[in-house]
GROMACS .gro file of C-alpha atoms in nm:
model
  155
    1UNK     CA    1  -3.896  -0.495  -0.671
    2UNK     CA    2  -3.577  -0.652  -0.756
    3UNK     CA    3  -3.318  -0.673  -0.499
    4UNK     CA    4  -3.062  -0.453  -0.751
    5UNK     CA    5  -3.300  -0.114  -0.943
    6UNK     CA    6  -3.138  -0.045  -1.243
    7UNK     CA    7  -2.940   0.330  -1.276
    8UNK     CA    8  -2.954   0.563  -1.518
    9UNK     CA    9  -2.652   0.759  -1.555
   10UNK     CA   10  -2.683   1.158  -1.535
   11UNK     CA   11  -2.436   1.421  -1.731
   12UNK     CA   12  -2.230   1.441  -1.407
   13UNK     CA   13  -2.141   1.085  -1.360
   14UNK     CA   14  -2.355   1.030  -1.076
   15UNK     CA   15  -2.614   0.706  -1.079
   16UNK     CA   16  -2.947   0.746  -0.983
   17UNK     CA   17  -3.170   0.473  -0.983
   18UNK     CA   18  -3.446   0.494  -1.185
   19UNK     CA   19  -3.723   0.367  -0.962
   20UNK     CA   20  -3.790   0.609  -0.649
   21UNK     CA   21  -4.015   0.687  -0.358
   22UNK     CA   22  -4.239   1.023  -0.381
   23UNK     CA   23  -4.236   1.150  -0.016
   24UNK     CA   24  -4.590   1.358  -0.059
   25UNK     CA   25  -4.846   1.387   0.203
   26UNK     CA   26  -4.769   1.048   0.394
   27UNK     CA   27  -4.884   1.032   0.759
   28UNK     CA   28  -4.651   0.765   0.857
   29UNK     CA   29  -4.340   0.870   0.627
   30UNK     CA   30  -4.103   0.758   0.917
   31UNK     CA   31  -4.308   0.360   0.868
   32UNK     CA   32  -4.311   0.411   0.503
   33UNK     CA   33  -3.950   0.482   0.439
   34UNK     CA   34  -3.838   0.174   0.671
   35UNK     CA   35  -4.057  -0.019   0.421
   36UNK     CA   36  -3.961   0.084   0.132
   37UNK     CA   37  -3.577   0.047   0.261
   38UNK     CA   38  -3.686  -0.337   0.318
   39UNK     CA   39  -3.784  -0.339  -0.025
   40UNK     CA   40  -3.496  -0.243  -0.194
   41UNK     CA   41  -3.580   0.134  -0.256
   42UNK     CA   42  -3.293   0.341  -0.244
   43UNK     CA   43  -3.406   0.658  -0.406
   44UNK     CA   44  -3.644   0.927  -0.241
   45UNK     CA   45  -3.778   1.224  -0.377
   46UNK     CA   46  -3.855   1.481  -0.128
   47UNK     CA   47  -3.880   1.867  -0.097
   48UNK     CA   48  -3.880   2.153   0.166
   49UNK     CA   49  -4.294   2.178   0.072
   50UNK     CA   50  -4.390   1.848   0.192
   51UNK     CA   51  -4.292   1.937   0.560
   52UNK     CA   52  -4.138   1.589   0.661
   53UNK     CA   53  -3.756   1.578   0.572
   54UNK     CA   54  -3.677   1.549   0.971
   55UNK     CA   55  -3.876   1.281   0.954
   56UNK     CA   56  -3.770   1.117   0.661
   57UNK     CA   57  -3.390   1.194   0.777
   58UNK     CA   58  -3.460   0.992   1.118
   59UNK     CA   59  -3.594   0.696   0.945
   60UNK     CA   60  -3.289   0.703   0.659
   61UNK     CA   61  -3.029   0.769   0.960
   62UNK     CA   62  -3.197   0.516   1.215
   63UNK     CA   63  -3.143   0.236   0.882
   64UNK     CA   64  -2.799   0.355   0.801
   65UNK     CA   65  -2.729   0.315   1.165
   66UNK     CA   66  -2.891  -0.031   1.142
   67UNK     CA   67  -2.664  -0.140   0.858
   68UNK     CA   68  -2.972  -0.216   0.660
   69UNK     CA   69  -2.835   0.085   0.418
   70UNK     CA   70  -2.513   0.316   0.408
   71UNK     CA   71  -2.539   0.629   0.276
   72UNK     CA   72  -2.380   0.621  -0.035
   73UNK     CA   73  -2.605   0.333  -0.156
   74UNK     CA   74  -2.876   0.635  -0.130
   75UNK     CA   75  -3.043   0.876  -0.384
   76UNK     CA   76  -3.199   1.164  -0.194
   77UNK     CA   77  -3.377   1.431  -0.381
   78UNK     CA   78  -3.487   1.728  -0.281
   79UNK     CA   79  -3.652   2.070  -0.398
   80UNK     CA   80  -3.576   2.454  -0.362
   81UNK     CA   81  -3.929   2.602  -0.365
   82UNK     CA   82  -4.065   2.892  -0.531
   83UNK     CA   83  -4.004   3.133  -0.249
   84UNK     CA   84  -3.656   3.019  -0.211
   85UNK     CA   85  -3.559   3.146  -0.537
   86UNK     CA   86  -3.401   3.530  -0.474
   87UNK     CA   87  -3.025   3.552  -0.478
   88UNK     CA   88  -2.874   3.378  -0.212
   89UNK     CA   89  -3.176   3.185  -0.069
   90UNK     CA   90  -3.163   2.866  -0.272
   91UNK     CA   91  -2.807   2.805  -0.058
   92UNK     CA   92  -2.977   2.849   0.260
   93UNK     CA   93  -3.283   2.618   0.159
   94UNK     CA   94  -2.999   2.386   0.058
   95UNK     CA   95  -2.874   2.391   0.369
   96UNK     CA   96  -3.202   2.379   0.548
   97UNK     CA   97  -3.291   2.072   0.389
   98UNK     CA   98  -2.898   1.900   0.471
   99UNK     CA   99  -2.979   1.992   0.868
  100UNK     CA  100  -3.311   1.864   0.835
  101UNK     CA  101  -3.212   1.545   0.703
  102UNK     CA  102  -2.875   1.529   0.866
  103UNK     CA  103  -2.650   1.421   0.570
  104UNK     CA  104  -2.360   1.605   0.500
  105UNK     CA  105  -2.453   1.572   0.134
  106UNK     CA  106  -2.760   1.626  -0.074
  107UNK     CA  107  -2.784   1.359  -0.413
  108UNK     CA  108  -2.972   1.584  -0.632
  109UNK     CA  109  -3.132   1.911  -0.522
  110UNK     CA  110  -3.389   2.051  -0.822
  111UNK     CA  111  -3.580   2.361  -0.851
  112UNK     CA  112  -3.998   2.264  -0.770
  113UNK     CA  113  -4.096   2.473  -0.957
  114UNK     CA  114  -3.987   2.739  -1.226
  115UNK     CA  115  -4.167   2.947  -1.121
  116UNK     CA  116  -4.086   3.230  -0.860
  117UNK     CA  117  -4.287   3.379  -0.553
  118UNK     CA  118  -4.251   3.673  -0.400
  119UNK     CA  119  -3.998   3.639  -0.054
  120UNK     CA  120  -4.225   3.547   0.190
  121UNK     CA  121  -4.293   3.337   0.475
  122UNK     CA  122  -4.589   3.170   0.375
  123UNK     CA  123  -4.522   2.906   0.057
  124UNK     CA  124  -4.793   3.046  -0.158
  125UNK     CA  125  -4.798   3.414  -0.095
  126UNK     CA  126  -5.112   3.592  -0.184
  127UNK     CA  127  -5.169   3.994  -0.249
  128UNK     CA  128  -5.509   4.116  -0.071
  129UNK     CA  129  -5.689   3.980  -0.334
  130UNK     CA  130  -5.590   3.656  -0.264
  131UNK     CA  131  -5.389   3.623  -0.572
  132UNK     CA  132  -5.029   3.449  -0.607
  133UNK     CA  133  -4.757   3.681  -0.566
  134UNK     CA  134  -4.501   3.586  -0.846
  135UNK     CA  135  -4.129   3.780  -0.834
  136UNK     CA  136  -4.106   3.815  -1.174
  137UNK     CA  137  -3.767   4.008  -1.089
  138UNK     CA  138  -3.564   3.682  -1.025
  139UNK     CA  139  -3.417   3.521  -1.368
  140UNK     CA  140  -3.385   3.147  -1.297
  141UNK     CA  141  -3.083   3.159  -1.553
  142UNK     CA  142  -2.952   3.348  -1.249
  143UNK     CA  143  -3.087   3.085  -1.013
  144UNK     CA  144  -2.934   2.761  -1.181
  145UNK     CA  145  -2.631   2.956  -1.190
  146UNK     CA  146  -2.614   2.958  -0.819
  147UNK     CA  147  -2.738   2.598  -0.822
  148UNK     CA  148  -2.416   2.476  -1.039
  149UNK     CA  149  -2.214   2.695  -0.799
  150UNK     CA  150  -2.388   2.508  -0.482
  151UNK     CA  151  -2.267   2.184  -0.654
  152UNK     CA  152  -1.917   2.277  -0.722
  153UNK     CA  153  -1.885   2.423  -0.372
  154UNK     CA  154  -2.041   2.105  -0.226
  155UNK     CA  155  -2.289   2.295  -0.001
   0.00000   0.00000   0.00000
């Protein structure tokens, strides 16, 4: 990887570089990040789902406090997930995932999926069938409305 990843330049302003780390379903995410910081990665893609921004937060913080990194030289990415979608909630995941991580700041925070869930405590709720719940009262126009408000407010 080369020592600079090019950036692509978004609507806002804001540079994200264009080559990034999926956080998915690794064992060792703590190793794997320190790795990938070695190699020059600076952007990580990561979501509430995958169970592991703690962990992924201690091995960013543990570089920044290293001086391997700071953390404006980061990208971090993460998702709002389908249950998360209800007025409200996608501000609390928001701020789930900034505790989690402990940043003060999130770089890009994205919807998983566009599709919502019914309110529940389990990811993929299921009826007594065993079928998905959808919430097919939420309007995501509604939801990326509170998403650009999240950004403007800087939560």
């Amino acid at each position: 990887m080369p020592s600079v990843v090019p950036k692509v330049k978004l609507n806002d302003g804001f540079e994200m570089p264009v080559i990034g780390l999926g956080t998915y379903n690794a064992d060792n995410i703590v190793e794997v990040i320190a790795s990938a910081i070695d190699s020059g990665y600076r952007h990580f893609d990561c979501a509430d789902i995958y169970g592991n921004e703690e962990e992924i937060g201690t091995a960013l913080n543990s570089a920044i406090s290293a001086g391997k990194v700071k953390r404006e030289d980061l990208f971090v990415v993460t998702k709002v997930w389908c249950t998360w979608m209800a007025r409200g909630r996608p501000t609390i995941s928001a701020k789930r995932s900034l505790k989690r991580f402990g940043f003060d700041y999130l770089d890009l925070l994205l919807i998983h999926w566009p599709t919502p869930y019914k309110q529940d405590k389990d990811y993929y709720p299921l009826d007594s069938t065993g079928q998905l719940i959808f919430d097919d009262t939420i309007n995501l126009a509604d939801v990326w409305k509170e998403f650009e408000d999240i950004k403007k407010s800087g939560d």
